[in-house]
Short mmCIF file of C-alpha atoms and ligand atoms in Angstrom, two decimals:
data_model
loop_
_atom_site.label_atom_id
_atom_site.label_comp_id
_atom_site.label_asym_id
_atom_site.label_seq_id
_atom_site.Cartn_x
_atom_site.Cartn_y
_atom_site.Cartn_z
CA MET A 174 -34.04 245.65 -73.34
CA VAL A 175 -36.70 244.06 -71.14
CA GLU A 176 -38.09 246.34 -68.44
CA PRO A 177 -40.59 244.91 -65.93
CA LEU A 178 -43.78 246.84 -65.18
CA LEU A 179 -45.84 246.04 -62.09
CA ASP A 180 -49.61 246.11 -62.44
CA GLY A 181 -50.53 244.89 -58.96
CA ILE A 182 -50.08 242.19 -56.37
CA GLY A 183 -52.48 239.35 -55.80
CA LEU A 184 -52.73 236.73 -53.09
CA LEU A 185 -53.10 233.18 -54.36
CA GLY A 186 -53.09 229.97 -52.50
CA PRO A 187 -52.54 228.19 -50.30
CA LEU A 188 -49.28 226.96 -51.82
CA ASP A 189 -49.89 223.28 -50.98
CA GLU A 190 -53.03 223.40 -53.13
CA LEU A 191 -51.35 225.26 -56.01
CA PHE A 192 -48.31 222.95 -56.01
CA PRO A 193 -49.78 219.66 -54.79
CA ASP A 194 -46.57 217.58 -55.17
CA THR A 195 -44.31 220.00 -53.33
CA SER A 196 -43.84 219.50 -49.59
CA ALA A 197 -43.68 222.27 -47.01
CA GLU A 198 -40.04 221.25 -46.37
CA ALA A 199 -39.20 221.66 -50.03
CA TRP A 200 -40.64 225.18 -49.96
CA GLU A 201 -38.54 226.29 -46.96
CA GLU A 202 -35.43 227.19 -48.95
CA TYR A 203 -37.47 229.28 -51.39
CA SER A 204 -39.45 231.01 -48.66
CA GLU A 205 -36.10 232.26 -47.40
CA ARG A 206 -34.80 233.13 -50.85
CA TYR A 207 -37.99 234.91 -51.98
CA PRO A 208 -39.66 236.24 -48.81
CA GLU A 209 -41.47 238.91 -50.85
CA LEU A 210 -43.43 236.15 -52.61
CA LEU A 211 -44.93 234.74 -49.44
CA SER A 212 -47.71 235.84 -47.11
CA GLU A 213 -48.31 233.15 -44.48
CA ASP A 214 -49.21 230.07 -46.54
CA LYS A 215 -50.14 232.04 -49.66
CA TRP A 216 -48.32 233.20 -52.75
CA ARG A 217 -48.01 236.98 -52.78
CA LEU A 218 -48.22 237.19 -56.53
CA PRO A 219 -46.79 240.17 -58.40
CA ILE A 220 -48.59 240.64 -61.70
CA LEU A 221 -46.11 241.89 -64.25
CA CYS A 222 -46.08 243.23 -67.75
CA PHE A 223 -42.96 244.12 -69.72
CA LEU A 224 -41.76 247.04 -71.78
CA VAL A 225 -39.59 246.09 -74.74
CA ARG A 226 -38.09 248.69 -77.04
CA ALA A 227 -36.60 247.19 -80.17
CA GLY A 228 -36.22 248.06 -83.82
CA GLY A 229 -37.85 251.46 -83.28
CA ARG A 230 -40.98 249.87 -81.84
CA THR A 231 -42.42 250.21 -78.37
CA ILE A 232 -43.88 246.91 -77.22
CA VAL A 233 -45.91 246.16 -74.11
CA VAL A 234 -45.98 242.47 -73.25
CA ASP A 235 -49.19 241.51 -71.43
CA THR A 236 -51.47 244.04 -69.76
CA GLY A 237 -51.92 242.72 -66.22
CA ALA A 238 -55.07 242.40 -64.16
CA GLY A 239 -56.49 245.67 -65.38
CA PRO A 240 -59.03 248.01 -63.84
CA LYS A 241 -60.74 247.12 -60.61
CA SER A 242 -63.86 246.02 -62.47
CA LEU A 243 -61.95 242.93 -63.61
CA TRP A 244 -60.31 241.99 -60.33
CA LEU A 245 -60.94 238.62 -58.78
CA ASP A 246 -60.92 237.94 -55.07
CA TRP A 247 -57.20 237.18 -55.24
CA MET A 248 -56.31 240.75 -56.31
CA PRO A 249 -56.37 242.41 -52.91
CA GLU A 250 -53.25 244.56 -52.97
CA PRO A 251 -53.17 246.97 -55.87
CA GLU A 252 -50.08 249.14 -56.14
CA SER A 253 -52.39 251.84 -57.43
CA GLN A 254 -55.67 252.13 -59.27
CA GLU A 255 -53.86 251.88 -62.57
CA GLY A 256 -50.64 250.05 -61.88
CA LEU A 257 -49.53 249.26 -65.41
CA LEU A 258 -50.39 252.67 -66.82
CA SER A 259 -48.69 254.61 -64.05
CA ASP A 260 -45.62 252.39 -64.26
CA LEU A 261 -45.49 252.89 -68.03
CA ARG A 262 -45.65 256.67 -67.56
CA ALA A 263 -42.80 256.39 -65.06
CA HIS A 264 -40.80 254.86 -67.92
CA GLY A 265 -41.66 257.84 -70.14
CA VAL A 266 -44.22 255.94 -72.20
CA GLN A 267 -47.79 257.12 -72.76
CA PRO A 268 -50.44 254.64 -73.92
CA GLU A 269 -50.55 256.30 -77.36
CA ASP A 270 -46.80 255.69 -77.81
CA VAL A 271 -47.23 251.93 -77.77
CA ASP A 272 -46.97 250.24 -81.19
CA VAL A 273 -47.53 246.64 -80.21
CA VAL A 274 -49.35 244.95 -77.35
CA PHE A 275 -48.14 241.36 -77.30
CA LEU A 276 -50.20 238.87 -75.28
CA THR A 277 -48.46 235.71 -74.09
CA HIS A 278 -51.86 234.05 -73.42
CA VAL A 279 -55.41 235.09 -72.60
CA HIS A 280 -55.64 234.49 -68.84
CA ILE A 281 -57.37 237.21 -66.83
CA ASP A 282 -54.16 238.54 -65.23
CA HIS A 283 -52.52 239.10 -68.65
CA VAL A 284 -55.14 240.98 -70.69
CA GLY A 285 -56.69 243.35 -68.12
CA TRP A 286 -55.56 246.69 -69.57
CA ASN A 287 -56.31 245.83 -73.18
CA ALA A 288 -59.50 247.92 -73.09
CA TYR A 289 -61.44 250.15 -70.72
CA GLU A 290 -64.81 249.12 -69.34
CA ASP A 291 -66.63 250.78 -72.27
CA GLY A 292 -64.56 248.78 -74.75
CA THR A 293 -62.23 251.61 -75.81
CA PRO A 294 -58.71 250.29 -76.42
CA VAL A 295 -56.28 251.48 -73.75
CA PHE A 296 -53.50 251.65 -76.37
CA PRO A 297 -55.12 253.59 -79.20
CA ASN A 298 -52.33 253.22 -81.76
CA ALA A 299 -51.29 249.65 -81.06
CA GLY A 300 -51.82 246.39 -82.83
CA TYR A 301 -52.79 243.69 -80.35
CA VAL A 302 -50.75 240.62 -81.20
CA LEU A 303 -51.25 237.08 -79.97
CA HIS A 304 -50.69 233.52 -81.11
CA GLU A 305 -53.40 232.13 -83.37
CA GLU A 306 -54.05 229.31 -80.88
CA ALA A 307 -54.51 231.83 -78.07
CA LEU A 308 -57.09 233.68 -80.16
CA ALA A 309 -58.87 230.39 -80.84
CA ALA A 310 -58.91 229.75 -77.07
CA ALA A 311 -60.41 233.21 -76.51
CA ARG A 312 -63.19 232.46 -79.00
CA ARG A 313 -64.03 229.27 -77.07
CA ARG A 314 -64.20 231.32 -73.86
CA ALA A 315 -66.58 233.99 -75.17
CA GLY A 316 -68.87 235.35 -72.47
CA ARG A 317 -66.17 235.95 -69.86
CA THR A 318 -65.75 239.66 -69.16
CA HIS A 319 -61.98 239.84 -69.66
CA ILE A 320 -62.23 237.89 -72.92
CA ASP A 321 -65.16 239.83 -74.37
CA ARG A 322 -63.72 243.20 -73.41
CA GLY A 323 -60.03 242.56 -73.89
CA ILE A 324 -59.92 240.26 -76.93
CA LEU A 325 -63.17 239.72 -78.82
CA GLY A 326 -64.18 243.39 -78.57
CA LEU A 327 -60.87 244.39 -80.19
CA GLU A 328 -60.94 241.94 -83.09
CA ASP A 329 -60.36 244.68 -85.68
CA ARG A 330 -57.01 245.42 -83.99
CA ILE A 331 -55.93 241.85 -83.34
CA GLU A 332 -53.08 240.35 -85.32
CA THR A 333 -52.18 236.72 -84.93
CA VAL A 334 -48.70 235.24 -85.05
CA ARG A 335 -47.23 231.79 -85.31
CA ASP A 336 -44.18 230.17 -83.74
CA GLY A 337 -40.99 231.91 -84.78
CA ASP A 338 -42.59 235.10 -86.14
CA GLU A 339 -40.69 238.31 -85.48
CA ILE A 340 -42.77 241.13 -83.97
CA ALA A 341 -39.88 243.63 -84.12
CA ALA A 342 -36.25 243.39 -85.17
CA GLY A 343 -34.65 240.82 -82.88
CA VAL A 344 -37.88 239.99 -81.01
CA SER A 345 -39.44 236.66 -81.94
CA VAL A 346 -42.28 234.46 -80.77
CA VAL A 347 -41.33 231.18 -79.11
CA PRO A 348 -43.91 228.53 -78.15
CA PHE A 349 -43.91 227.54 -74.48
CA PRO A 350 -46.83 225.11 -74.32
CA GLY A 351 -48.52 223.73 -71.22
CA HIS A 352 -49.80 226.65 -69.18
CA ASP A 353 -52.63 227.65 -71.51
CA ASP A 354 -53.63 227.18 -75.15
CA GLY A 355 -51.26 229.09 -77.41
CA HIS A 356 -49.08 230.21 -74.51
CA CYS A 357 -45.84 231.63 -75.86
CA GLY A 358 -42.94 233.82 -74.90
CA LEU A 359 -40.57 236.19 -76.64
CA VAL A 360 -36.89 235.88 -77.38
CA VAL A 361 -35.54 239.41 -77.02
CA GLY A 362 -32.15 239.92 -78.64
CA ASP A 363 -29.34 237.51 -77.76
CA ASP A 364 -29.58 237.71 -74.02
CA ALA A 365 -33.17 237.82 -72.73
CA VAL A 366 -36.26 235.66 -72.92
CA ILE A 367 -39.71 236.47 -71.58
CA VAL A 368 -40.99 233.10 -70.40
CA ALA A 369 -44.27 234.52 -69.01
CA ASP A 370 -46.23 231.80 -67.15
CA ALA A 371 -44.15 228.89 -68.43
CA VAL A 372 -42.25 229.31 -65.14
CA PRO A 373 -44.88 230.70 -62.78
CA HIS A 374 -42.70 230.65 -59.65
CA PRO A 375 -38.90 231.24 -59.71
CA ALA A 376 -38.39 228.14 -57.53
CA GLN A 377 -39.30 226.19 -60.66
CA TYR A 378 -36.07 227.25 -62.33
CA ASP A 379 -34.46 224.88 -59.80
CA HIS A 380 -37.40 222.48 -59.89
CA PRO A 381 -38.96 222.42 -63.36
CA GLU A 382 -40.70 219.20 -62.32
CA TRP A 383 -42.86 220.94 -59.68
CA ARG A 384 -46.38 220.78 -61.02
CA PHE A 385 -48.55 223.87 -60.86
CA GLY A 386 -52.30 223.44 -60.51
CA TYR A 387 -53.18 226.20 -62.96
CA ASP A 388 -51.15 224.67 -65.80
CA GLU A 389 -53.67 223.29 -68.25
CA ASP A 390 -51.38 220.48 -69.45
CA GLN A 391 -49.06 219.80 -66.54
CA GLU A 392 -46.88 217.25 -68.40
CA ALA A 393 -46.28 219.68 -71.26
CA ALA A 394 -45.55 222.49 -68.80
CA VAL A 395 -42.84 220.42 -67.08
CA GLU A 396 -41.35 219.58 -70.48
CA THR A 397 -41.42 223.26 -71.49
CA ARG A 398 -39.59 224.33 -68.31
CA ARG A 399 -36.89 221.74 -68.95
CA ARG A 400 -36.56 222.95 -72.52
CA ILE A 401 -36.32 226.59 -71.43
CA LEU A 402 -33.46 225.72 -69.09
CA ALA A 403 -31.69 223.65 -71.75
CA GLU A 404 -32.10 226.14 -74.59
CA PHE A 405 -32.11 229.48 -72.82
CA GLY A 406 -30.61 228.75 -69.39
CA ASP A 407 -27.64 231.03 -70.06
CA ARG A 408 -29.85 234.06 -70.70
CA GLU A 409 -31.79 236.43 -68.50
CA LEU A 410 -35.25 234.93 -68.03
CA TRP A 411 -38.34 236.96 -67.15
CA CYS A 412 -41.44 235.33 -65.75
CA SER A 413 -44.73 237.14 -65.28
CA HIS A 414 -44.92 236.73 -61.52
CA PHE A 415 -41.45 237.67 -60.32
CA THR A 416 -40.19 241.24 -60.47
CA LYS A 417 -36.57 240.42 -61.23
CA GLY A 418 -34.87 238.77 -64.14
CA TRP A 419 -33.43 235.36 -63.29
CA ARG A 420 -29.96 234.16 -64.15
CA ARG A 421 -28.44 230.79 -63.54
ZN1 LIG B 176 -50.27 234.68 -64.99
#
């Protein structure tokens, strides 16, 4: 029910700055387990979106880093010029087929393909759905290109949701606070949960206590990871920066 879509691959790091409490020795096991996530001392960061088909609706969860005009200096390795869109087409989905674009939060690597450079929505028939606190965060960040283009320029298409709302039959919004204001995931059916950036690196399924420098509230993020493992640890978990589902 959850199909990963790859928008591109970034290079973030070095790891000892991103995860300041985690020693090089502690990383060794995970460098062996996930060699595709490492390039020297940096995190080779896949930027994922997800396709969810449920209740007759076609849902795209997050829209990646977007067109080159939005890329930051850590987006050096694009799979193609339009990673998300070509991957969607490979799944038999055209942009006009998408009913819902669900945004887990408003960071730059999650809203990139919301709109083209001229402001035209990439998904012409979709409602763009995000948590009301994430929209409030976007309003506070007005003036940033990805926010103005991808969120504030689309306000007539934006729909906000609250914790627990269902966006399609069997697909409901679950708050995963800590990473960014209004950050949330989706419970998809009985067996899958999109955790997005609540678990940025899969090593944190083993080590939820590893702090991540880009988490806005690091205490809350640790608490959220523990809660995900306690509540949903028996399901398939999908994070936004690992191409495979994770199972205990
Ligand atoms: Zn992210």
